[in-house]
Coordinates of C-alpha atoms in Angstrom, one line a residue:
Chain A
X1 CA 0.5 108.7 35.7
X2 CA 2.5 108.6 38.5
X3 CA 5.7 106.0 38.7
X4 CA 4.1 103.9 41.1
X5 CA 1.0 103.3 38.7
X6 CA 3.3 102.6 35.7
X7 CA 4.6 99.8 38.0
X8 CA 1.5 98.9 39.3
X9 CA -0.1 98.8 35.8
X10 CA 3.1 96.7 34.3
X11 CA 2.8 94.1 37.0
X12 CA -0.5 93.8 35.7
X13 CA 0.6 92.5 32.5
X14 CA 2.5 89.5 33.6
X15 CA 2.5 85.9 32.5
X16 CA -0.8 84.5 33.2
X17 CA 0.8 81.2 34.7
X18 CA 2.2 83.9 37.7
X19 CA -1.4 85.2 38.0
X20 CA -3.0 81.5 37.9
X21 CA -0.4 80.3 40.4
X22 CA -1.5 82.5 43.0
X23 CA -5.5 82.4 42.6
X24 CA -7.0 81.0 45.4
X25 CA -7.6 77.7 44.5
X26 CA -9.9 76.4 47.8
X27 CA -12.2 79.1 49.8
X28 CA -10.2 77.7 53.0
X29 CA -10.2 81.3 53.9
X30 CA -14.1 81.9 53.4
X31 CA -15.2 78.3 54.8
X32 CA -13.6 79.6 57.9
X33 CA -15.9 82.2 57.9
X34 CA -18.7 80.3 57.0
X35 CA -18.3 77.8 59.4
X36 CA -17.0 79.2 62.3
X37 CA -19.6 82.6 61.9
X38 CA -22.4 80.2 61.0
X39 CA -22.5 77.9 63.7
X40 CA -22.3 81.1 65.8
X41 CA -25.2 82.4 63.8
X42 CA -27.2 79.1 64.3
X43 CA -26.7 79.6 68.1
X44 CA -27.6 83.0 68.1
X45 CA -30.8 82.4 65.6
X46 CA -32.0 80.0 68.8
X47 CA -31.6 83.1 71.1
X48 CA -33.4 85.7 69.1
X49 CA -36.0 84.1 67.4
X50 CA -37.4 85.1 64.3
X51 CA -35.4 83.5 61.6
X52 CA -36.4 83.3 57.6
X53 CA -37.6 79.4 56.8
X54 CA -38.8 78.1 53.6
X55 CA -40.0 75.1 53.6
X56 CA -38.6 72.6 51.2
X57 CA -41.1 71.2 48.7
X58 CA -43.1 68.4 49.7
X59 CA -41.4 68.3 52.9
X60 CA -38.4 66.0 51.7
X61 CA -34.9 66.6 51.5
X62 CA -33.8 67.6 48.2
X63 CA -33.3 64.8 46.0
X64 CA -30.5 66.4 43.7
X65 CA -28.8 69.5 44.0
X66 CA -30.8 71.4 41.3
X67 CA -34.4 70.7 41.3
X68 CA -35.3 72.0 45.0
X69 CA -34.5 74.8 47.5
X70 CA -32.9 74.5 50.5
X71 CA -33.5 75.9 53.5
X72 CA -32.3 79.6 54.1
X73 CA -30.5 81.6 56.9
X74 CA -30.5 85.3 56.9
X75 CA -26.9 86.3 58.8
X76 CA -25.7 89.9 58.9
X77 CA -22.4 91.2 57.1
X78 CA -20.3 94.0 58.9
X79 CA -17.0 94.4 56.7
X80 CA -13.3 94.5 58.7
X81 CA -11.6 97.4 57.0
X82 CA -7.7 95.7 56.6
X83 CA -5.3 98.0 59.0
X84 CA -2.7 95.7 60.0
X85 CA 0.2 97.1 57.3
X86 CA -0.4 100.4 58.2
X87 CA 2.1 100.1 61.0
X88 CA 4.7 96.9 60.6
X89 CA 6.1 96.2 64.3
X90 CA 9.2 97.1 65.3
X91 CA 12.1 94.0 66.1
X92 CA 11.7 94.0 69.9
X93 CA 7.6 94.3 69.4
X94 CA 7.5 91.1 67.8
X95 CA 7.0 87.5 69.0
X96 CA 9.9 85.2 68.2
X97 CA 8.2 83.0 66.3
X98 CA 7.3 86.6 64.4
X99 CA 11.0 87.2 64.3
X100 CA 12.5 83.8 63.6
X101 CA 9.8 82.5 60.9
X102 CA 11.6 80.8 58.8
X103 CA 14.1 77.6 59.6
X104 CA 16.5 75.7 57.9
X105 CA 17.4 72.0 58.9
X106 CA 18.8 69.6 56.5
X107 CA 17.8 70.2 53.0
X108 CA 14.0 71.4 54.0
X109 CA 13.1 75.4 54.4
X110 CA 9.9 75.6 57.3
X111 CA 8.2 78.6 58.2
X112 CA 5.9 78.9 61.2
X113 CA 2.6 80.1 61.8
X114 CA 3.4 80.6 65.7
X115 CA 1.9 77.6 66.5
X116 CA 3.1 75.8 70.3
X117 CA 3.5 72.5 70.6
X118 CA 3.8 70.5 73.8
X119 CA 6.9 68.2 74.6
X120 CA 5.0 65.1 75.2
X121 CA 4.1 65.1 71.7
X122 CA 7.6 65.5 70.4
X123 CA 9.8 62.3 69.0
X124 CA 14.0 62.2 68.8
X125 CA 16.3 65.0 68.8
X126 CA 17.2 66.0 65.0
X127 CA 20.4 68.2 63.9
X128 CA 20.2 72.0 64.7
X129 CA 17.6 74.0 62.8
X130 CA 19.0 77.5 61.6
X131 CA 16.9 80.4 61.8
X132 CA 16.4 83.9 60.1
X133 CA 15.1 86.8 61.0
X134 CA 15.4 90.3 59.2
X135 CA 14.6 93.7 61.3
X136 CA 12.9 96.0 58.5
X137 CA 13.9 99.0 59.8
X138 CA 17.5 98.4 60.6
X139 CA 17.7 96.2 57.3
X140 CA 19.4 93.5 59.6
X141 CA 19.1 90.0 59.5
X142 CA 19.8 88.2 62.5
X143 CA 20.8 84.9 63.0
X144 CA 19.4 81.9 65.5
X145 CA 20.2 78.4 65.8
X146 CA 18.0 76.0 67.6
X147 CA 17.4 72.2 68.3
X148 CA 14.9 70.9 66.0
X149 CA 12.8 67.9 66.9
X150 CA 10.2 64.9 65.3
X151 CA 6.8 65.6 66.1
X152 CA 5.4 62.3 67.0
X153 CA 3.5 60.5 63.5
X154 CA 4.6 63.3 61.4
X155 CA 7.4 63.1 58.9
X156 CA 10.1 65.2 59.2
X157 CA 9.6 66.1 55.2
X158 CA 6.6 67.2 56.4
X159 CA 6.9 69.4 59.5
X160 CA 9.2 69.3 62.9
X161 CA 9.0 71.5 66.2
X162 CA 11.9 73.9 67.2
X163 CA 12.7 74.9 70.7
X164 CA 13.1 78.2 70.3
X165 CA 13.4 79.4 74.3
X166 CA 13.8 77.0 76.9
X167 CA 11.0 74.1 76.7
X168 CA 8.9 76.1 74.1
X169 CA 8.6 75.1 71.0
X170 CA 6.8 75.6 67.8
X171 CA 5.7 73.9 65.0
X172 CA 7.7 74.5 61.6
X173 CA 5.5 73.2 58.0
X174 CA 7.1 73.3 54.9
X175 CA 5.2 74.4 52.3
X176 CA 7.5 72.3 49.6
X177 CA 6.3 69.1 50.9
X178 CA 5.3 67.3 47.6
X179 CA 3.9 63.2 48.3
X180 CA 3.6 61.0 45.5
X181 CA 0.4 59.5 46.6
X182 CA -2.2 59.6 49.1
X183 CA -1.0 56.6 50.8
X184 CA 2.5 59.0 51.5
X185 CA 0.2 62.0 52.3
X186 CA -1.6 59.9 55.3
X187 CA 0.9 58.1 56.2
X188 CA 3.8 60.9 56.3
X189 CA 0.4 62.9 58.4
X190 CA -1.0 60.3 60.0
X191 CA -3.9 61.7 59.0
X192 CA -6.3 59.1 60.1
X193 CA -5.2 60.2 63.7
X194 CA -4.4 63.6 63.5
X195 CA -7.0 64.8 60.8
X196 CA -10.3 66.5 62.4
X197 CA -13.2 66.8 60.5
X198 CA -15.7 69.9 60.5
X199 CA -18.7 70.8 58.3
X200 CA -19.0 71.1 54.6
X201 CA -20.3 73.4 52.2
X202 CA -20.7 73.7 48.3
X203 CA -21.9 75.6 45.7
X204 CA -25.7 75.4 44.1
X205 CA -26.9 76.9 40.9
X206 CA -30.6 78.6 41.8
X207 CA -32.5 78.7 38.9
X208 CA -34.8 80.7 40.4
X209 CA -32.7 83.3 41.3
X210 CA -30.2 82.5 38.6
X211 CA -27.2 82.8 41.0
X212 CA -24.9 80.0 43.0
X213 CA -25.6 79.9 46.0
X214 CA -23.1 78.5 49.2
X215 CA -24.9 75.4 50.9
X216 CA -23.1 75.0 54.3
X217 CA -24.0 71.6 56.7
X218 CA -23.1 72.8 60.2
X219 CA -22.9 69.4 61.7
X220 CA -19.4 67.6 61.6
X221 CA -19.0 64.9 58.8
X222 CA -18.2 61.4 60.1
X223 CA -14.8 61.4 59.9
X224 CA -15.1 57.5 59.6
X225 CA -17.1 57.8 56.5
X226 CA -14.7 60.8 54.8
X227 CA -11.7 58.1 55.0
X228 CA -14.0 55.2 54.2
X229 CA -15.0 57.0 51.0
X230 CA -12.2 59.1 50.0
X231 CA -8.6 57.9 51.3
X232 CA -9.3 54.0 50.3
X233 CA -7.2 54.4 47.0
X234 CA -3.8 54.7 48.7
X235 CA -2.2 54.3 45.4
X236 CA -3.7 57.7 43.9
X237 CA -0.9 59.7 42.3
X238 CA -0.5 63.7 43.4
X239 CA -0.6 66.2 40.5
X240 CA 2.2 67.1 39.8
X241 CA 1.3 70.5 37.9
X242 CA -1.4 71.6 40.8
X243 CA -0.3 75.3 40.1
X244 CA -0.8 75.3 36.8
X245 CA -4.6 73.9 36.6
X246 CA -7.9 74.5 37.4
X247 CA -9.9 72.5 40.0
X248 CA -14.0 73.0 40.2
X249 CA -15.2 71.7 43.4
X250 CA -18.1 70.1 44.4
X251 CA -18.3 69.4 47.7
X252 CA -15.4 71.0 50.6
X253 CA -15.2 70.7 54.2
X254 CA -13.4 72.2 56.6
X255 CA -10.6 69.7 58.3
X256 CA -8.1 71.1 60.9
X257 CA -4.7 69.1 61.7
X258 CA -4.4 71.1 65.5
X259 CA -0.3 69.0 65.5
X260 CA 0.0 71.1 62.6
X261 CA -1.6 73.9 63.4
X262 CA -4.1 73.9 60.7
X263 CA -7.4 75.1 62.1
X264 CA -10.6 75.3 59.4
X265 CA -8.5 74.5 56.4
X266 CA -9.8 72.8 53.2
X267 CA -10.1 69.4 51.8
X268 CA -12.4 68.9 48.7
X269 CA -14.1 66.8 45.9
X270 CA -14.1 67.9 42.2
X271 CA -16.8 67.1 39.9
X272 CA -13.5 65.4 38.2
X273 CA -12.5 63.1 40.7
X274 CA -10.1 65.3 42.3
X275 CA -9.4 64.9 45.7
X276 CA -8.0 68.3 46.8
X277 CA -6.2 70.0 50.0
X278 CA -4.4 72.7 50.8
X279 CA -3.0 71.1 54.2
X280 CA 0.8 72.1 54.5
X281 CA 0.0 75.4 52.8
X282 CA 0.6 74.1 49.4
X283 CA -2.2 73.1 47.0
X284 CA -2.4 69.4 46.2
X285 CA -4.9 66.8 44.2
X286 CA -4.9 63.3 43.9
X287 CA -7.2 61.8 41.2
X288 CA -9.2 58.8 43.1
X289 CA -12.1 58.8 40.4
X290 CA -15.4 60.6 39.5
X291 CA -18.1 57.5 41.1
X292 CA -16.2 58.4 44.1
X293 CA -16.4 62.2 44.4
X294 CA -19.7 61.9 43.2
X295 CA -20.4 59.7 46.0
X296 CA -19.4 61.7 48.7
X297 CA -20.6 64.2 47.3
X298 CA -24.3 62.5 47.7
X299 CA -23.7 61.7 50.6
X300 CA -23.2 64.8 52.6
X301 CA -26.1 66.5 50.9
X302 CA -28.3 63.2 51.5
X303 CA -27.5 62.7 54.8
X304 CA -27.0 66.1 56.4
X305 CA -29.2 69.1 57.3
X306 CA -27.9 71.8 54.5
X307 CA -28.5 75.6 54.7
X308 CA -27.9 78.7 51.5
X309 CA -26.9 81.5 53.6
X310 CA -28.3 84.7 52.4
X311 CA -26.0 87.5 53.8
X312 CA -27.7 90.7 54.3
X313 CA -25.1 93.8 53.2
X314 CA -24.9 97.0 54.1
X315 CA -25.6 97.9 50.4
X316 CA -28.9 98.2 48.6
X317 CA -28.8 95.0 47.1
X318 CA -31.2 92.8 48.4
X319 CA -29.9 89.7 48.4
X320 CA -25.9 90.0 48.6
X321 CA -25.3 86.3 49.0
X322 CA -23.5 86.8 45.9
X323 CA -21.6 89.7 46.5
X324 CA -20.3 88.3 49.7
X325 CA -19.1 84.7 48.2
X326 CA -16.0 86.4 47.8
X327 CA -14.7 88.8 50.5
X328 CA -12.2 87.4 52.5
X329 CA -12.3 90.2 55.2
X330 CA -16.3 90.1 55.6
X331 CA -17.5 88.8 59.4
X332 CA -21.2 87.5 60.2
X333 CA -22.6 88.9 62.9
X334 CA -26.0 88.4 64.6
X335 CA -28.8 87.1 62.6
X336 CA -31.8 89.8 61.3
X337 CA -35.5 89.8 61.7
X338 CA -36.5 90.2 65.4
X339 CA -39.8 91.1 64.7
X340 CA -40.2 90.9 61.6
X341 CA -43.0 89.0 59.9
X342 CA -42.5 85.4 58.8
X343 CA -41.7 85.3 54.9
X344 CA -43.9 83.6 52.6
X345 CA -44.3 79.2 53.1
X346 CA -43.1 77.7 50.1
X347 CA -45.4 74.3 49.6
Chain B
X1 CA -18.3 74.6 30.9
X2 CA -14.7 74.4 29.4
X3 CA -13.0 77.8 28.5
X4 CA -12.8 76.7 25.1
X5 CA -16.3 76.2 24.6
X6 CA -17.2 79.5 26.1
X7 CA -14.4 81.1 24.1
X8 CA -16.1 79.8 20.9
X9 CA -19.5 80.9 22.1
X10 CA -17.9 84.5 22.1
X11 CA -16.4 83.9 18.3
X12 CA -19.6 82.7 17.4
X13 CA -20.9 85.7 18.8
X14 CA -23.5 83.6 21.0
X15 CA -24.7 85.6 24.3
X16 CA -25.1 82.7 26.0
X17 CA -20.9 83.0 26.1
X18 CA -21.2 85.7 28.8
X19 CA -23.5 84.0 31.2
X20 CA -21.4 81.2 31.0
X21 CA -18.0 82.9 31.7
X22 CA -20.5 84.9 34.7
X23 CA -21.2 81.6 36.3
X24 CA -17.7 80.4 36.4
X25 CA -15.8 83.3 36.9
X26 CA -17.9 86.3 38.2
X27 CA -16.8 85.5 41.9
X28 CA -13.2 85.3 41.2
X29 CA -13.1 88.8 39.0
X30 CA -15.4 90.3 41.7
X31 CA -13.1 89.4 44.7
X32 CA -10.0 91.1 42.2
X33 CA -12.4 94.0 41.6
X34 CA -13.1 94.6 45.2
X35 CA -9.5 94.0 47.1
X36 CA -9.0 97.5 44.4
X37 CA -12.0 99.5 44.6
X38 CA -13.1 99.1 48.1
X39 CA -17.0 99.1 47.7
X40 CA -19.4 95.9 46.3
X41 CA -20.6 98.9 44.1
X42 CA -17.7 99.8 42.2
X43 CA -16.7 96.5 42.5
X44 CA -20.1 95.5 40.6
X45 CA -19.8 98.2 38.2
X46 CA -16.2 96.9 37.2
X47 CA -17.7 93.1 36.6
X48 CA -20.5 94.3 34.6
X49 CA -18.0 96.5 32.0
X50 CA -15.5 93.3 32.1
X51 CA -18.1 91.3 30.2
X52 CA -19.1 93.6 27.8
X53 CA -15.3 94.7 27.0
X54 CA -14.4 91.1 27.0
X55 CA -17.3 90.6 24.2
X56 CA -16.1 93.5 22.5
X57 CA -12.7 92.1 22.4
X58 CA -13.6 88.3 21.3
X59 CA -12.7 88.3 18.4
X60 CA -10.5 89.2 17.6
X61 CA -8.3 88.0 20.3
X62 CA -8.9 84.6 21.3
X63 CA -7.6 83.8 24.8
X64 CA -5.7 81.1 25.6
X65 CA -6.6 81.0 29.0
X66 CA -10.2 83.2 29.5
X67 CA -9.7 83.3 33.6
X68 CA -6.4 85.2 33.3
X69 CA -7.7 87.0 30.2
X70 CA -10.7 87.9 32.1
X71 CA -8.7 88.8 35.7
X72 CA -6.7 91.4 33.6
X73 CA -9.4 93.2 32.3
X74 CA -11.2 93.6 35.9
X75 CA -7.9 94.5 37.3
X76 CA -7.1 97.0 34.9
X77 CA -10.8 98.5 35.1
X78 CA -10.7 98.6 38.5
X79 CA -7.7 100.6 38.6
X80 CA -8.4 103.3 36.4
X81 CA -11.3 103.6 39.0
X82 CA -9.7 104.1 41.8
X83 CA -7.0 106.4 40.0
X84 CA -9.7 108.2 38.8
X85 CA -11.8 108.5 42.3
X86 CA -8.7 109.0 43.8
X87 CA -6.4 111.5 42.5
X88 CA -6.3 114.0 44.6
X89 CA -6.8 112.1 48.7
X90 CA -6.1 108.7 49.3
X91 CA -8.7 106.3 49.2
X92 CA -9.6 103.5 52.0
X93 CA -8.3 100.0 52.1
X94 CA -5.2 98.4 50.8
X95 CA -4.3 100.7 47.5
X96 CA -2.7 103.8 49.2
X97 CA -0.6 101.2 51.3
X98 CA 0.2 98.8 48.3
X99 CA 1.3 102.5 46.4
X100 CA 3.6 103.3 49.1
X101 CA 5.0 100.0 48.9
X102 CA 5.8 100.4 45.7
X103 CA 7.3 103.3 46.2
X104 CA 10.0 101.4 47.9
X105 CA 11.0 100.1 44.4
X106 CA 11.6 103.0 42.9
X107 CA 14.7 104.2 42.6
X108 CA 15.4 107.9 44.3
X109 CA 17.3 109.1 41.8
X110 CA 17.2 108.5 37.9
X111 CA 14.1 106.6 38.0
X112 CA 14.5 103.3 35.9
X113 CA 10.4 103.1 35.9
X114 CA 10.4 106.6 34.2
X115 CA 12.9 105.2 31.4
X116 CA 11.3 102.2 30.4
X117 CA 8.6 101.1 28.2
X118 CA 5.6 100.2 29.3
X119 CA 6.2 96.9 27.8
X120 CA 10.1 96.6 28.7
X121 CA 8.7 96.9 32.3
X122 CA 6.7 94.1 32.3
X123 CA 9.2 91.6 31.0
X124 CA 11.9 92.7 33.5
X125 CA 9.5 91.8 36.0
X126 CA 8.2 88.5 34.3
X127 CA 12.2 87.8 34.5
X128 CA 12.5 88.8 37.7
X129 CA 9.4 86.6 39.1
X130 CA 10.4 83.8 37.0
X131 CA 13.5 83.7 39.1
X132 CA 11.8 83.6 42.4
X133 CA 10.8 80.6 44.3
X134 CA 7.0 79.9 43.9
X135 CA 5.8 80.4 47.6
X136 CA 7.6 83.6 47.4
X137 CA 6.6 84.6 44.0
X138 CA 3.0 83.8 45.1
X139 CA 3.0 86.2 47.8
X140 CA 4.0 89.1 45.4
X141 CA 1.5 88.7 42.7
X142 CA -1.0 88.2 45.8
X143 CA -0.1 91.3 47.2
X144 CA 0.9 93.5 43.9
X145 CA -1.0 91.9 41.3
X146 CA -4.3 91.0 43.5
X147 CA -3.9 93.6 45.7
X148 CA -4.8 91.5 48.5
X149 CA -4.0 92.4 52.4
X150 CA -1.3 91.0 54.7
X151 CA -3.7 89.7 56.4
X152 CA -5.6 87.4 53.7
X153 CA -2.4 86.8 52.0
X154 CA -1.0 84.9 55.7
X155 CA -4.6 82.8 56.0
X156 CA -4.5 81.5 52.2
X157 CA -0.9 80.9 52.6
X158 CA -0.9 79.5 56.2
X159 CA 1.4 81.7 57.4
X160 CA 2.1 84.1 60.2
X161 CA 1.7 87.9 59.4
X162 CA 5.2 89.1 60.1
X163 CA 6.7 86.5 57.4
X164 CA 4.2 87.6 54.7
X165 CA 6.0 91.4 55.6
X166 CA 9.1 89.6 56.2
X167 CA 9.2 88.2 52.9
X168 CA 7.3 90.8 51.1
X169 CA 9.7 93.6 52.1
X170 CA 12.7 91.1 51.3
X171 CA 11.1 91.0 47.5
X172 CA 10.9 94.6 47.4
X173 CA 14.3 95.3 47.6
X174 CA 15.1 92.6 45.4
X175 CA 13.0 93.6 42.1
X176 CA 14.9 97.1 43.0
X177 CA 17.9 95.9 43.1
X178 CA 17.1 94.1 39.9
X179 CA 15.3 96.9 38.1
X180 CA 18.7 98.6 38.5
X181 CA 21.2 96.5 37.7
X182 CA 19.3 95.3 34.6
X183 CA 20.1 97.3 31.4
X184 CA 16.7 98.1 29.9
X185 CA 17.8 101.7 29.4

């Protein structure tokens, strides 16, 4: 065994709370793809034609989540094989939001994602934001020190903008930002203004197949309705021990906060009555009952056109729908079955 | 299904314990099992041997917490299979990269890793995690536990790429500073 596998195996073995902490609690990741790729897929279904239908039974929409089908899309897989840490970019090469991303002002530690954000939507002048940046191959940090700024309706706890060259400046989250209750997380947000709402998706147990499959609604979910139903309990408590538990969700949509520079993240129900985000990079939940996840929950899959995406592989396996639940770097391309006969009507 | 009752269906020595503990964690071990081995194949090969070593192994241990005890049995499967596939050329996606890495923490001379137990290892890096901030200590067992790429690591965390490297490279040369210093010889 060499000395790198002794390591390698010996990290293995660490506490499970370190191991727990950093599972991916929300597929933010994979509802990107499903999202984004699908809508693409939906276009692109219109443009080549032949597309696999089943008909749901008796021609209704399903009445509960387990005793009928859904309709299902067939969208190719091709598989990005990860290269970007082959080479790690040199000082000059980078960006300087890539150089400079992380910021210190006050008591708060920010770290950028490279996001710009225009002046007009900037508020007062704060105190100077120091910046670090550290050049891998000279192992040497440098040192920057900018003016940092409000952004207009966010709290500075939350995020702030730094001018890093001459009328450009960037948005700065920090990822410590812990509210006590919803009514701080809109209101520190301005969510209700600044919160875009996408599609949704969820998991659903086939029996036939004896697999869970991903239902994804492409259509955007009335953003009215999400903060009628979900943010009307202002005085719901945060978690405090997010890291440290396990949250099953029900129903997740894909939300983007473009001040922010959040772009297909995730905000979800638990069967529990969890309401759960990971906007500001850091997991949070705030418990606002079971009748009301449930509710929502109901609601999307009553009142929007749902799909089970069957992902066809590059692998044997005929149905990898399973197999591709989980692979971050996986992209959909085109849709299959030009030509191919219609599968078999489901009555 | 709570881990406790699926836990008991193993003591009990029910079958129904494995389906269970399937449905509610087969994605996550798969998603471990394939940022290792590369291929839904090996990948599916690791998840079906998890099961039937975690029902070998219930009881007599009795986890505490079945998705970590689970995630440790994939992971260590799915390394010996890439060792083993791999011993003599690299192999494709993250693995060689994440060895090199590791590399980094190795000291040139005297190697601490050689020195230590197996065991004594482990809890020099449980205390030097411990003593990490969590978004930083996230992105290391990310990287080095689930062997996940730069790139995945920066869109779960919401970062940029360069300060996942940034801060990854930082903890490198910390836990190597701290494997030495530490007297565990």
């Amino acid at each position: 065994m060499t000395k790198e596998q002794k390591l390698m195996n010996a990290i293995g073995n660490i506490d499970d709370e370190f191991i727990l902490e950093a599972a991916d609690k929300a597929p933010a990741v994979k509802k990107k793809s499903y999202v984004k790729w699908i809508a693409l897929a939906a276009c692109l279904c219109l443009c080549v034609g032949a597309v696999a239908v089943f008909v749901l039974r008796n021609g209704d929409k399903p009445k509960t989540s387990d005793d009928a089908r859904w309709k299902e899309k067939y969208v190719e897989m091709s598989y990005e094989l990860s290269t970007d840490s082959a080479y790690e970019k040199k000082w000059d090469e980078l960006k300087i939001y890539e150089q400079y991303s992380e910021a210190t002002l006050g008591n708060n530690t920010y770290i950028t994602g490279g996001c710009e954000i225009e002046k007009s939507q900037l508020g007062k002048k704060l105190s100077v934001a120091e910046l670090v940046g550290y050049d891998i191959y000279d192992d040497k940090y440098y040192y920057l020190s900018c003016e940092g700024y409000e952004i207009t309706g966010i709290n500075t706890e939350c995020a702030v903008a730094i001018e890093l060259e001459t009328d450009k400046f960037y948005v700065y989250r920090n990822s410590g930002y812990k509210p006590e209750t919803l009514g701080d997380f809109v209101n520190d947000l301005s969510l209700e203004e600044n919160l875009v709402v996408g599609g949704a998706s969820f998991l659903w147990y086939d029996y036939e197949k004896e697999k869970y499959q991903t239902v994804v609604f492409e259509d955007n979910i009335d953003k009215q309705k999400v903060f009628e139903m979900l943010f009307s309990d202002l005085d719901a408590q945060a978690v405090k021990d997010y890291d440290l538990r396990s949250f099953e969700e029900d129903m997740g949509l894909s939300v983007s906060v473009p001040k922010l520079g959040h772009n297909n993240i995730s905000l979800a129900v638990t069967k529990d009555g969890y309401l759960t985000t990971n906007i500001l990079s850091t997991g949070k939940a705030f418990y606002i009952g079971e009748d009301k996840t449930k509710a929502f929950s109901d609601y999307v899959k009553y009142n929007y056109e749902g799909f089970v995406i069957i992902y066809v592989d590059d692998v044997t396996d005929e149905d990898s729908s399973y197999a591709s639940d989980d692979d971050s770097s996986a992209v959909a391309s085109t849709v299959v079955s030009q030509g191919q006969p219609a599968p078999e009507i489901i009555e | 299904m709570e881990d406790k009752d699926i836990v008991k269906l193993f003591l009990e020595r029910d079958e129904k314990a494995i389906g269970y503990a399937e449905q509610k964690y087969g994605t996550y071990c798969r998603s471990i099992s394939r940022s290792i081995v590369g291929t839904n194949e090996d990948a599916n090969e690791c998840l079906n041997d998890t099961f039937l070593r975690a029902w070998n192994s219930i009881p007599p241990a009795k986890p505490e917490n079945l998705k970590a005890y689970l995630a440790k049995i994939i992971r260590n499967l799915s390394l010996d299979l890439y060792d083993s596939k791999n011993a003599q050329k690299r192999g494709n996606g993250e693995m060689p990269v994440i060895y090199d890495e590791l590399s980094e923490c190795i000291a040139s001379e005297e190697s601490v890793i050689e020195k230590l137990e197996a065991s004594a290892l482990t809890t020099a890096i449980n205390d030097f995690l411990s003593k990490q901030k969590p978004e930083l200590r996230k992105l290391f067992v990310k990287r080095y536990w689930y062997a996940q790429s730069v790139k995945e690591i920066a869109q779960s965390e919401n970062a940029s790429e360069s300060y996942v490297k940034m801060s990854l490279h930082r903890l490198r040369k910390k836990l190597s500073d701290f494997l030495s210093k530490e007297s565990w010889l």
